[in-house]
Amino acid sequence: MTRISNNTLPELGERIAVPAYDRAGLKPGIAHFGVGNFHRAHQCVYLDDLFATGRDHDWAVVGLSVRVEDKPAFADMAAQDGLFTVTEVDEGVFRPRAVGSITKLVEPGDRDAILATLNAPEIRIVTLTVTEGGYYIAGDKPDLNHPDLVADTDDLESARSVFGLILSAIRSRRAAGAPAFTVLSCDNLPHNGDLTRGIVTGLAARVDPELANFVSTEIAFPNSMVDRITPATNQTQIDTLAREKGVEDKRPVFCEPFIQWVIEDRFSAGRPHLEDVGVTFVEDVTAYELMKLRILNAGHATIAYPAALLGLTYAHDAMRDDLVSRFFEDVERNYLLPASPEIEGVSRESYLATVTGRFANPAIADTIRRLCLDGSNRQPKFVIPALREFLAAGRDVSGLAMVQALWCRYCYGELEDGTVVEPNDPNWASLVEAARAAKTEPRRFLEQRGIFGDVADNAAYADIFSRHLSAIWEKGTRQAIEDYLSGARR
């Protein structure tokens, strides 16, 4: 058994792919908040591929986190010299590689060290994967009155949030005459760059109008679309890596083979040539973003809640369940595909076929519980925008209403077999309260304005949602979905 580190790379190279470049020659250019599985399976892999071409060795990653809970993970990766394995898995595929694009990890929560990194002139891009819940969103906008953000703007010198720290560094770099960096969100949110700009600019306006003007004019916030299914690593996967390849890695990542990254080509101080390794740079990412958020992310929500209620464990179990797979196909073809934009040279039908195959991948072992996670943040990003568009056009919304009725039933906190659902959302307590009231008064669930916004005011939608939820409670999940599929849509 060989522990992954710089010293063991030659030995590991006989068993798995290892960096095809000298890591000692890498220099930092990117500071990244949120060094989780997705970042390491996505951005880090693209950079690792780029470094292997011999180019852009001055764009290595420094890992950051404001969460003290990340200390164990950072310590483990630091002990491995920033190295870790990424293993692509599919039926008949088990393809591990060592990834070397992170050259330094800063102690999580160490404000001074984080700012020192952000203020270093060689850092030209700051990237983020802080999850949907990390953007302080209430409804469809960030809550700039959140206590964390208010505290940061009251005393920027002591800022602790990701956005307060970024703004503090922007102010310091401006005063020092250092180049303005780019802030690139890699989170799965509509117009993630615009959202990030709104938060940072809004905070800056409270601190200093001139600073806000500088942020608006000098700091680039490109929108991006990211995609790769990367579940939490489980012990079975760790044991398989050790048994099959003789590799000891305390923080391995397992993911699907598919990977995609689309970025608007607007950067303040240059960027790595990621187009050489498959990244797509565009003028406007909106169409790609919408296609992915609706066909894939809303598709995940479509299978997640019925599968959970029926006691299924994995996404591939859901896709093999005749009822859930038929429901998925119906919602995709009648609602999510039509709600997705057409892109020149890209087939929506082919993309859906790819997504369907990815969901059915048994090797990825993507859990239904993960897909159900954080619905209060995900529903307003993935499902409700399509619902709102269909309502405005006077189109049928029954399938989308069924998706949300199933979510409401899940939020009741108890599955059909009586199993208690452990908290699975930052707002779990309020969701459970609303879902329990909705058992007898379905519209009570829609009164959560921070989630549903003006959609709750649409009487036609409220009626359809109410009928679906009542049917789920009266007949059970399977029969309610079967009735819906048989044509009882309204």
Tab-separated table of C-alpha atoms in Angstrom:
chain	number	residue	atom	x	y	z
A	1	MET	CA	0.000	0.000	0.000
A	2	THR	CA	1.429	3.361	-1.047
A	3	ARG	CA	0.353	6.680	0.464
A	4	ILE	CA	-0.023	9.390	-2.152
A	5	SER	CA	2.584	12.182	-1.904
A	6	ASN	CA	5.181	13.922	-4.030
A	7	ASN	CA	7.794	11.365	-3.013
A	8	THR	CA	5.661	8.378	-3.999
A	9	LEU	CA	4.513	9.647	-7.403
A	10	PRO	CA	7.153	7.647	-9.331
A	11	GLU	CA	5.999	4.440	-7.633
A	12	LEU	CA	2.311	5.293	-8.073
A	13	GLY	CA	2.940	6.025	-11.742
A	14	GLU	CA	3.294	2.286	-12.296
A	15	ARG	CA	-0.323	1.755	-11.143
A	16	ILE	CA	-2.321	4.890	-11.935
A	17	ALA	CA	-1.956	8.030	-14.031
A	18	VAL	CA	0.096	10.717	-12.284
A	19	PRO	CA	0.806	14.386	-13.152
A	20	ALA	CA	2.723	14.606	-16.416
A	21	TYR	CA	4.644	17.681	-15.282
A	22	ASP	CA	7.027	18.772	-12.537
A	23	ARG	CA	4.894	20.007	-9.641
A	24	ALA	CA	7.895	21.885	-8.252
A	25	GLY	CA	7.617	24.235	-11.219
A	26	LEU	CA	4.015	25.233	-10.505
A	27	LYS	CA	3.248	28.724	-9.231
A	28	PRO	CA	-0.063	29.930	-7.776
A	29	GLY	CA	-2.443	32.005	-9.871
A	30	ILE	CA	-5.868	30.956	-8.574
A	31	ALA	CA	-7.260	31.142	-5.035
A	32	HIS	CA	-10.228	28.856	-4.517
A	33	PHE	CA	-12.861	28.887	-1.767
A	34	GLY	CA	-14.434	25.491	-1.142
A	35	VAL	CA	-12.053	22.616	-1.859
A	36	GLY	CA	-14.700	19.897	-1.892
A	37	ASN	CA	-15.199	16.864	-4.082
A	38	PHE	CA	-16.756	18.759	-6.974
A	39	HIS	CA	-13.978	21.344	-7.234
A	40	ARG	CA	-11.339	18.644	-7.163
A	41	ALA	CA	-13.118	16.504	-9.780
A	42	HIS	CA	-13.813	19.478	-12.041
A	43	GLN	CA	-11.647	22.621	-12.001
A	44	CYS	CA	-8.608	20.817	-10.626
A	45	VAL	CA	-8.839	18.126	-13.302
A	46	TYR	CA	-9.051	20.667	-16.112
A	47	LEU	CA	-6.003	22.486	-14.726
A	48	ASP	CA	-4.119	19.221	-14.280
A	49	ASP	CA	-4.803	18.404	-17.932
A	50	LEU	CA	-3.650	21.878	-18.969
A	51	PHE	CA	-0.419	21.685	-16.977
A	52	ALA	CA	0.303	18.348	-18.679
A	53	THR	CA	0.419	20.174	-22.040
A	54	GLY	CA	3.382	22.177	-20.746
A	55	ARG	CA	1.448	25.451	-20.613
A	56	ASP	CA	0.363	27.884	-17.927
A	57	HIS	CA	2.246	26.514	-14.942
A	58	ASP	CA	1.683	29.841	-13.193
A	59	TRP	CA	-2.036	29.100	-12.661
A	60	ALA	CA	-1.887	26.545	-9.836
A	61	VAL	CA	-4.511	26.589	-7.070
A	62	VAL	CA	-4.294	27.719	-3.447
A	63	GLY	CA	-7.116	26.161	-1.436
A	64	LEU	CA	-9.133	28.330	0.985
A	65	SER	CA	-12.105	27.888	3.288
A	66	VAL	CA	-13.908	30.021	5.853
A	67	ARG	CA	-15.366	26.880	7.449
A	68	VAL	CA	-13.418	25.580	10.429
A	69	GLU	CA	-15.229	22.257	9.822
A	70	ASP	CA	-12.937	21.818	6.801
A	71	LYS	CA	-9.774	21.635	8.923
A	72	PRO	CA	-9.553	17.804	8.935
A	73	ALA	CA	-9.957	17.591	5.146
A	74	PHE	CA	-7.395	20.329	4.545
A	75	ALA	CA	-4.960	18.695	6.971
A	76	ASP	CA	-5.306	15.358	5.180
A	77	MET	CA	-4.692	16.906	1.766
A	78	ALA	CA	-1.778	18.997	3.059
A	79	ALA	CA	-0.183	15.811	4.429
A	80	GLN	CA	-0.408	14.463	0.866
A	81	ASP	CA	1.325	17.574	-0.543
A	82	GLY	CA	-2.007	18.740	-1.986
A	83	LEU	CA	-2.288	15.582	-4.081
A	84	PHE	CA	-5.400	13.439	-4.282
A	85	THR	CA	-6.928	10.879	-6.593
A	86	VAL	CA	-9.904	11.363	-8.889
A	87	THR	CA	-11.440	8.111	-10.094
A	88	GLU	CA	-13.876	8.007	-13.010
A	89	VAL	CA	-16.395	5.211	-12.613
A	90	ASP	CA	-19.024	3.708	-14.872
A	91	GLU	CA	-20.117	0.187	-15.718
A	92	GLY	CA	-16.839	-1.558	-16.494
A	93	VAL	CA	-14.831	1.601	-15.821
A	94	PHE	CA	-12.562	2.268	-12.817
A	95	ARG	CA	-10.014	4.882	-13.883
A	96	PRO	CA	-8.033	6.607	-11.098
A	97	ARG	CA	-5.521	9.399	-11.538
A	98	ALA	CA	-3.468	11.539	-9.197
A	99	VAL	CA	-4.243	15.255	-9.596
A	100	GLY	CA	-1.580	17.817	-8.728
A	101	SER	CA	-3.028	21.256	-9.469
A	102	ILE	CA	-3.390	22.346	-5.806
A	103	THR	CA	-0.022	23.500	-4.501
A	104	LYS	CA	-1.033	25.001	-1.148
A	105	LEU	CA	-3.848	24.729	1.400
A	106	VAL	CA	-4.461	27.565	3.859
A	107	GLU	CA	-5.721	26.765	7.366
A	108	PRO	CA	-9.543	27.015	7.202
A	109	GLY	CA	-10.895	30.020	9.080
A	110	ASP	CA	-7.472	31.689	9.356
A	111	ARG	CA	-8.575	35.145	8.262
A	112	ASP	CA	-5.114	36.693	8.098
A	113	ALA	CA	-3.691	33.846	6.031
A	114	ILE	CA	-6.670	33.891	3.691
A	115	LEU	CA	-6.273	37.635	3.123
A	116	ALA	CA	-2.541	37.263	2.595
A	117	THR	CA	-3.308	34.794	-0.178
A	118	LEU	CA	-5.973	36.991	-1.776
A	119	ASN	CA	-3.680	40.030	-1.620
A	120	ALA	CA	-0.737	38.273	-3.286
A	121	PRO	CA	-0.211	39.969	-6.686
A	122	GLU	CA	0.243	36.624	-8.435
A	123	ILE	CA	-3.359	35.661	-7.595
A	124	ARG	CA	-5.319	36.788	-10.645
A	125	ILE	CA	-8.477	34.712	-10.314
A	126	VAL	CA	-10.553	33.893	-7.225
A	127	THR	CA	-12.897	30.957	-7.768
A	128	LEU	CA	-15.779	29.702	-5.631
A	129	THR	CA	-17.634	26.464	-4.968
A	130	VAL	CA	-19.464	27.337	-1.748
A	131	THR	CA	-22.779	25.593	-2.717
A	132	GLU	CA	-26.123	27.203	-3.424
A	133	GLY	CA	-26.623	27.873	0.278
A	134	GLY	CA	-23.433	29.917	0.537
A	135	TYR	CA	-24.811	32.928	-1.342
A	136	TYR	CA	-27.237	34.163	1.339
A	137	ILE	CA	-30.165	33.878	-1.067
A	138	ALA	CA	-33.712	34.625	0.059
A	139	GLY	CA	-36.209	33.939	-2.703
A	140	ASP	CA	-34.365	34.743	-5.902
A	141	LYS	CA	-32.016	37.418	-4.527
A	142	PRO	CA	-29.174	37.551	-2.026
A	143	ASP	CA	-30.107	38.850	1.407
A	144	LEU	CA	-27.611	41.667	1.937
A	145	ASN	CA	-29.129	42.196	5.375
A	146	HIS	CA	-28.016	38.778	6.549
A	147	PRO	CA	-26.176	39.178	9.884
A	148	ASP	CA	-22.937	37.756	8.445
A	149	LEU	CA	-22.850	40.326	5.664
A	150	VAL	CA	-23.951	43.217	7.860
A	151	ALA	CA	-21.171	42.381	10.328
A	152	ASP	CA	-18.615	42.374	7.506
A	153	THR	CA	-19.628	45.755	6.145
A	154	ASP	CA	-19.745	47.250	9.634
A	155	ASP	CA	-16.092	46.266	10.074
A	156	LEU	CA	-14.469	45.156	6.823
A	157	GLU	CA	-11.108	44.840	8.590
A	158	SER	CA	-12.593	41.882	10.479
A	159	ALA	CA	-14.582	40.377	7.596
A	160	ARG	CA	-15.245	36.642	7.906
A	161	SER	CA	-17.608	35.686	5.082
A	162	VAL	CA	-16.299	34.665	1.671
A	163	PHE	CA	-17.706	37.836	0.117
A	164	GLY	CA	-16.474	40.110	2.879
A	165	LEU	CA	-12.977	38.656	2.538
A	166	ILE	CA	-13.045	39.100	-1.233
A	167	LEU	CA	-14.146	42.715	-0.853
A	168	SER	CA	-11.492	43.354	1.795
A	169	ALA	CA	-8.835	42.018	-0.586
A	170	ILE	CA	-10.175	44.100	-3.476
A	171	ARG	CA	-9.883	47.228	-1.327
A	172	SER	CA	-6.362	46.345	-0.183
A	173	ARG	CA	-5.141	45.506	-3.676
A	174	ARG	CA	-6.611	48.718	-5.030
A	175	ALA	CA	-4.780	50.733	-2.369
A	176	ALA	CA	-1.526	48.892	-3.116
A	177	GLY	CA	-1.860	49.296	-6.875
A	178	ALA	CA	-2.008	45.532	-7.388
A	179	PRO	CA	-3.906	44.237	-10.424
A	180	ALA	CA	-7.622	43.592	-10.034
A	181	PHE	CA	-8.460	39.912	-9.940
A	182	THR	CA	-11.388	38.077	-11.539
A	183	VAL	CA	-14.035	36.500	-9.307
A	184	LEU	CA	-15.322	33.315	-10.952
A	185	SER	CA	-18.207	31.435	-9.347
A	186	CYS	CA	-18.248	27.732	-10.170
A	187	ASP	CA	-21.426	27.008	-8.234
A	188	ASN	CA	-24.514	25.546	-9.796
A	189	LEU	CA	-26.618	28.715	-9.844
A	190	PRO	CA	-28.303	30.696	-12.626
A	191	HIS	CA	-26.090	33.629	-13.653
A	192	ASN	CA	-23.666	32.804	-10.851
A	193	GLY	CA	-21.290	35.583	-11.886
A	194	ASP	CA	-24.013	38.220	-11.879
A	195	LEU	CA	-25.177	36.952	-8.492
A	196	THR	CA	-21.663	37.190	-7.070
A	197	ARG	CA	-21.194	40.664	-8.538
A	198	GLY	CA	-24.440	41.784	-6.931
A	199	ILE	CA	-23.328	40.608	-3.500
A	200	VAL	CA	-19.825	42.081	-3.651
A	201	THR	CA	-20.966	45.357	-5.201
A	202	GLY	CA	-23.834	45.646	-2.716
A	203	LEU	CA	-21.464	45.200	0.197
A	204	ALA	CA	-18.994	47.652	-1.312
A	205	ALA	CA	-21.706	50.313	-1.630
A	206	ARG	CA	-22.213	50.160	2.124
A	207	VAL	CA	-18.516	50.557	2.787
A	208	ASP	CA	-17.518	53.195	0.231
A	209	PRO	CA	-19.298	54.367	-2.972
A	210	GLU	CA	-15.941	54.767	-4.726
A	211	LEU	CA	-15.036	51.196	-3.851
A	212	ALA	CA	-18.388	50.056	-5.253
A	213	ASN	CA	-17.637	51.908	-8.487
A	214	PHE	CA	-14.211	50.242	-8.664
A	215	VAL	CA	-15.792	46.804	-8.217
A	216	SER	CA	-18.339	47.551	-10.932
A	217	THR	CA	-15.804	48.783	-13.457
A	218	GLU	CA	-12.592	46.833	-12.732
A	219	ILE	CA	-13.552	43.436	-11.322
A	220	ALA	CA	-14.780	40.813	-13.791
A	221	PHE	CA	-17.463	38.359	-12.638
A	222	PRO	CA	-17.961	35.992	-15.584
A	223	ASN	CA	-20.923	33.636	-15.490
A	224	SER	CA	-20.104	29.968	-15.841
A	225	MET	CA	-21.831	26.616	-16.191
A	226	VAL	CA	-20.275	23.582	-14.536
A	227	ASP	CA	-21.236	19.930	-14.764
A	228	ARG	CA	-19.955	16.665	-13.369
A	229	ILE	CA	-21.838	14.311	-11.053
A	230	THR	CA	-19.601	13.934	-8.011
A	231	PRO	CA	-21.220	12.328	-4.960
A	232	ALA	CA	-19.729	12.083	-1.498
A	233	THR	CA	-17.030	9.438	-1.296
A	234	ASN	CA	-17.961	6.264	0.567
A	235	GLN	CA	-15.820	3.712	2.367
A	236	THR	CA	-16.454	1.006	-0.213
A	237	GLN	CA	-14.894	3.202	-2.893
A	238	ILE	CA	-11.891	3.967	-0.693
A	239	ASP	CA	-11.410	0.261	-0.016
A	240	THR	CA	-11.694	-0.557	-3.732
A	241	LEU	CA	-9.015	2.005	-4.605
A	242	ALA	CA	-6.710	0.465	-2.009
A	243	ARG	CA	-7.431	-3.116	-3.068
A	244	GLU	CA	-7.367	-2.604	-6.849
A	245	LYS	CA	-4.500	-0.127	-7.129
A	246	GLY	CA	-2.663	-0.273	-3.808
A	247	VAL	CA	-3.191	3.477	-3.280
A	248	GLU	CA	-3.778	5.022	0.132
A	249	ASP	CA	-5.560	8.361	-0.207
A	250	LYS	CA	-7.348	9.926	2.745
A	251	ARG	CA	-9.419	12.232	0.511
A	252	PRO	CA	-10.132	10.468	-2.793
A	253	VAL	CA	-12.845	11.634	-5.174
A	254	PHE	CA	-15.059	9.421	-7.354
A	255	CYS	CA	-17.067	10.831	-10.248
A	256	GLU	CA	-18.648	10.060	-13.587
A	257	PRO	CA	-16.565	10.263	-16.791
A	258	PHE	CA	-18.675	13.155	-18.151
A	259	ILE	CA	-17.314	16.672	-17.530
A	260	GLN	CA	-18.263	20.113	-18.879
A	261	TRP	CA	-17.357	23.732	-18.186
A	262	VAL	CA	-18.646	26.763	-20.102
A	263	ILE	CA	-17.358	30.235	-19.140
A	264	GLU	CA	-17.988	33.758	-20.367
A	265	ASP	CA	-14.672	35.060	-21.654
A	266	ARG	CA	-14.351	38.164	-19.442
A	267	PHE	CA	-11.320	38.291	-17.145
A	268	SER	CA	-9.639	41.203	-15.378
A	269	ALA	CA	-6.037	39.985	-15.451
A	270	GLY	CA	-5.737	37.133	-17.916
A	271	ARG	CA	-6.686	33.482	-17.659
A	272	PRO	CA	-5.244	30.026	-18.313
A	273	HIS	CA	-5.719	28.542	-21.792
A	274	LEU	CA	-8.338	26.072	-20.657
A	275	GLU	CA	-9.858	25.917	-24.126
A	276	ASP	CA	-6.883	23.650	-24.950
A	277	VAL	CA	-8.331	20.975	-22.664
A	278	GLY	CA	-12.028	21.161	-23.473
A	279	VAL	CA	-13.419	24.200	-21.639
A	280	THR	CA	-15.841	26.224	-23.779
A	281	PHE	CA	-15.466	30.013	-23.682
A	282	VAL	CA	-18.471	31.992	-24.897
A	283	GLU	CA	-19.825	35.521	-24.946
A	284	ASP	CA	-23.006	34.576	-23.068
A	285	VAL	CA	-23.410	31.394	-21.043
A	286	THR	CA	-27.171	31.774	-20.466
A	287	ALA	CA	-28.391	29.178	-22.956
A	288	TYR	CA	-25.963	26.499	-21.762
A	289	GLU	CA	-26.794	27.319	-18.166
A	290	LEU	CA	-30.547	27.063	-18.659
A	291	MET	CA	-30.300	23.807	-20.570
A	292	LYS	CA	-28.276	22.215	-17.795
A	293	LEU	CA	-30.254	23.661	-14.881
A	294	ARG	CA	-33.527	22.473	-16.345
A	295	ILE	CA	-32.776	19.185	-18.078
A	296	LEU	CA	-30.234	17.915	-15.546
A	297	ASN	CA	-30.809	19.691	-12.238
A	298	ALA	CA	-34.590	19.874	-12.414
A	299	GLY	CA	-34.400	16.325	-13.742
A	300	HIS	CA	-32.630	15.299	-10.555
A	301	ALA	CA	-35.459	16.845	-8.524
A	302	THR	CA	-37.968	14.956	-10.673
A	303	ILE	CA	-36.586	11.553	-9.673
A	304	ALA	CA	-35.375	12.446	-6.174
A	305	TYR	CA	-38.582	12.907	-4.207
A	306	PRO	CA	-40.689	10.060	-5.594
A	307	ALA	CA	-37.676	7.756	-5.263
A	308	ALA	CA	-37.146	8.825	-1.653
A	309	LEU	CA	-40.804	8.353	-0.755
A	310	LEU	CA	-40.716	4.882	-2.294
A	311	GLY	CA	-37.645	3.906	-0.288
A	312	LEU	CA	-35.115	3.823	-3.147
A	313	THR	CA	-31.478	4.465	-2.264
A	314	TYR	CA	-29.601	5.461	-5.417
A	315	ALA	CA	-30.250	7.464	-8.578
A	316	HIS	CA	-29.718	4.370	-10.705
A	317	ASP	CA	-32.364	2.575	-8.616
A	318	ALA	CA	-34.777	5.370	-9.514
A	319	MET	CA	-33.979	5.084	-13.213
A	320	ARG	CA	-34.581	1.311	-13.066
A	321	ASP	CA	-37.929	1.753	-11.338
A	322	ASP	CA	-40.568	1.648	-14.076
A	323	LEU	CA	-42.847	4.256	-12.488
A	324	VAL	CA	-40.138	6.761	-11.569
A	325	SER	CA	-38.423	6.436	-14.949
A	326	ARG	CA	-41.731	6.994	-16.785
A	327	PHE	CA	-42.451	10.024	-14.623
A	328	PHE	CA	-38.952	11.364	-15.370
A	329	GLU	CA	-39.473	10.877	-19.106
A	330	ASP	CA	-42.869	12.612	-18.997
A	331	VAL	CA	-41.666	15.670	-17.069
A	332	GLU	CA	-38.517	15.997	-19.161
A	333	ARG	CA	-40.247	15.764	-22.540
A	334	ASN	CA	-43.381	17.766	-21.712
A	335	TYR	CA	-41.891	20.460	-19.474
A	336	LEU	CA	-38.125	20.602	-18.983
A	337	LEU	CA	-37.012	20.029	-22.566
A	338	PRO	CA	-39.464	22.628	-23.959
A	339	ALA	CA	-38.356	25.072	-21.233
A	340	SER	CA	-34.729	24.756	-22.350
A	341	PRO	CA	-33.278	27.050	-25.025
A	342	GLU	CA	-32.009	25.871	-28.364
A	343	ILE	CA	-28.250	26.241	-28.868
A	344	GLU	CA	-26.674	26.200	-32.312
A	345	GLY	CA	-24.789	22.970	-32.777
A	346	VAL	CA	-26.205	21.418	-29.583
A	347	SER	CA	-29.107	18.959	-29.614
A	348	ARG	CA	-31.416	19.129	-26.603
A	349	GLU	CA	-32.582	15.596	-27.355
A	350	SER	CA	-28.999	14.312	-27.373
A	351	TYR	CA	-28.263	16.158	-24.151
A	352	LEU	CA	-31.304	14.570	-22.509
A	353	ALA	CA	-30.171	11.146	-23.702
A	354	THR	CA	-26.755	11.781	-22.175
A	355	VAL	CA	-28.308	12.948	-18.896
A	356	THR	CA	-30.552	9.879	-18.783
A	357	GLY	CA	-27.543	7.617	-19.184
A	358	ARG	CA	-25.600	9.504	-16.533
A	359	PHE	CA	-28.436	9.209	-14.000
A	360	ALA	CA	-28.569	5.453	-14.651
A	361	ASN	CA	-24.821	4.928	-14.012
A	362	PRO	CA	-24.722	2.380	-11.136
A	363	ALA	CA	-21.011	2.798	-10.504
A	364	ILE	CA	-21.410	6.416	-9.401
A	365	ALA	CA	-23.719	5.365	-6.514
A	366	ASP	CA	-25.297	8.824	-6.349
A	367	THR	CA	-27.651	8.743	-3.392
A	368	ILE	CA	-31.271	9.832	-3.510
A	369	ARG	CA	-30.713	11.623	-0.205
A	370	ARG	CA	-28.039	13.808	-1.824
A	371	LEU	CA	-30.413	14.655	-4.655
A	372	CYS	CA	-33.091	15.615	-2.104
A	373	LEU	CA	-30.682	17.869	-0.209
A	374	ASP	CA	-31.316	21.605	0.114
A	375	GLY	CA	-34.574	21.766	-1.822
A	376	SER	CA	-35.385	25.191	-0.380
A	377	ASN	CA	-32.382	26.586	-2.242
A	378	ARG	CA	-32.542	24.333	-5.287
A	379	GLN	CA	-36.241	24.472	-6.168
A	380	PRO	CA	-36.159	28.273	-6.732
A	381	LYS	CA	-33.182	27.819	-9.076
A	382	PHE	CA	-34.104	24.675	-10.998
A	383	VAL	CA	-37.877	24.161	-11.086
A	384	ILE	CA	-39.715	27.377	-10.202
A	385	PRO	CA	-38.244	29.525	-13.035
A	386	ALA	CA	-39.551	27.058	-15.638
A	387	LEU	CA	-42.863	26.923	-13.788
A	388	ARG	CA	-43.114	30.714	-13.803
A	389	GLU	CA	-42.428	30.861	-17.556
A	390	PHE	CA	-45.078	28.232	-18.321
A	391	LEU	CA	-47.652	30.025	-16.173
A	392	ALA	CA	-46.940	33.343	-17.915
A	393	ALA	CA	-47.484	31.649	-21.277
A	394	GLY	CA	-50.717	30.004	-20.132
A	395	ARG	CA	-49.268	26.519	-20.582
A	396	ASP	CA	-49.987	23.336	-18.647
A	397	VAL	CA	-47.850	23.029	-15.489
A	398	SER	CA	-49.239	19.815	-14.028
A	399	GLY	CA	-45.974	17.865	-14.198
A	400	LEU	CA	-43.984	20.593	-12.497
A	401	ALA	CA	-46.695	20.919	-9.856
A	402	MET	CA	-46.433	17.170	-9.217
A	403	VAL	CA	-42.671	17.479	-8.712
A	404	GLN	CA	-43.277	20.116	-6.049
A	405	ALA	CA	-46.128	18.201	-4.435
A	406	LEU	CA	-43.779	15.217	-4.069
A	407	TRP	CA	-41.159	17.525	-2.549
A	408	CYS	CA	-43.764	18.806	-0.087
A	409	ARG	CA	-44.701	15.231	0.858
A	410	TYR	CA	-40.981	14.447	1.428
A	411	CYS	CA	-40.665	17.530	3.640
A	412	TYR	CA	-43.340	16.075	5.915
A	413	GLY	CA	-40.350	14.267	7.390
A	414	GLU	CA	-41.657	10.717	7.146
A	415	LEU	CA	-41.571	8.282	4.227
A	416	GLU	CA	-44.473	6.075	3.223
A	417	ASP	CA	-43.113	3.157	5.243
A	418	GLY	CA	-42.878	5.325	8.347
A	419	THR	CA	-39.126	5.921	8.151
A	420	VAL	CA	-38.205	9.293	9.644
A	421	VAL	CA	-36.390	11.616	7.235
A	422	GLU	CA	-33.382	13.086	8.975
A	423	PRO	CA	-32.969	16.856	8.438
A	424	ASN	CA	-31.856	17.401	4.851
A	425	ASP	CA	-32.113	21.134	4.285
A	426	PRO	CA	-30.776	24.279	6.004
A	427	ASN	CA	-34.438	25.280	6.471
A	428	TRP	CA	-35.660	21.829	7.458
A	429	ALA	CA	-37.659	22.881	10.525
A	430	SER	CA	-39.726	25.460	8.637
A	431	LEU	CA	-40.208	23.088	5.686
A	432	VAL	CA	-41.510	20.343	7.962
A	433	GLU	CA	-43.863	22.765	9.689
A	434	ALA	CA	-45.255	23.965	6.356
A	435	ALA	CA	-45.517	20.433	4.923
A	436	ARG	CA	-47.424	19.180	7.952
A	437	ALA	CA	-49.870	22.063	7.747
A	438	ALA	CA	-50.225	21.322	4.032
A	439	LYS	CA	-51.421	17.773	4.654
A	440	THR	CA	-54.910	19.147	5.244
A	441	GLU	CA	-54.442	22.621	3.723
A	442	PRO	CA	-52.111	22.157	0.697
A	443	ARG	CA	-51.772	25.869	-0.070
A	444	ARG	CA	-50.014	26.402	3.251
A	445	PHE	CA	-46.822	24.998	1.702
A	446	LEU	CA	-46.936	27.638	-1.029
A	447	GLU	CA	-47.047	30.415	1.565
A	448	GLN	CA	-43.248	30.135	1.917
A	449	ARG	CA	-42.593	33.336	-0.022
A	450	GLY	CA	-38.835	32.993	0.203
A	451	ILE	CA	-39.148	29.875	-1.949
A	452	PHE	CA	-42.197	30.324	-4.177
A	453	GLY	CA	-42.392	34.106	-4.539
A	454	ASP	CA	-45.235	35.261	-6.783
A	455	VAL	CA	-45.927	31.743	-8.082
A	456	ALA	CA	-47.998	31.189	-4.937
A	457	ASP	CA	-50.403	33.899	-6.133
A	458	ASN	CA	-51.371	31.947	-9.230
A	459	ALA	CA	-54.728	30.361	-8.393
A	460	ALA	CA	-54.585	27.826	-11.228
A	461	TYR	CA	-51.198	26.554	-10.115
A	462	ALA	CA	-52.253	26.442	-6.460
A	463	ASP	CA	-55.287	24.332	-7.418
A	464	ILE	CA	-53.203	21.843	-9.424
A	465	PHE	CA	-50.573	21.591	-6.667
A	466	SER	CA	-53.311	21.064	-4.077
A	467	ARG	CA	-54.955	18.285	-6.068
A	468	HIS	CA	-51.646	16.495	-6.586
A	469	LEU	CA	-50.679	16.724	-2.921
A	470	SER	CA	-54.107	15.546	-1.792
A	471	ALA	CA	-53.868	12.599	-4.201
A	472	ILE	CA	-50.444	11.647	-2.833
A	473	TRP	CA	-51.807	11.606	0.710
A	474	GLU	CA	-55.035	9.803	-0.215
A	475	LYS	CA	-53.708	7.199	-2.663
A	476	GLY	CA	-49.976	6.981	-1.978
A	477	THR	CA	-47.069	8.029	-4.155
A	478	ARG	CA	-47.223	5.210	-6.687
A	479	GLN	CA	-50.932	5.487	-7.423
A	480	ALA	CA	-50.891	9.296	-7.525
A	481	ILE	CA	-48.074	9.298	-10.082
A	482	GLU	CA	-49.723	6.482	-12.050
A	483	ASP	CA	-52.958	8.484	-12.211
A	484	TYR	CA	-51.030	11.543	-13.350
A	485	LEU	CA	-49.296	9.560	-16.091
A	486	SER	CA	-52.539	8.017	-17.247
A	487	GLY	CA	-53.751	11.470	-18.198
A	488	ALA	CA	-55.338	12.913	-15.064
A	489	ARG	CA	-53.144	15.992	-15.315
A	490	ARG	CA	-55.540	18.700	-14.232
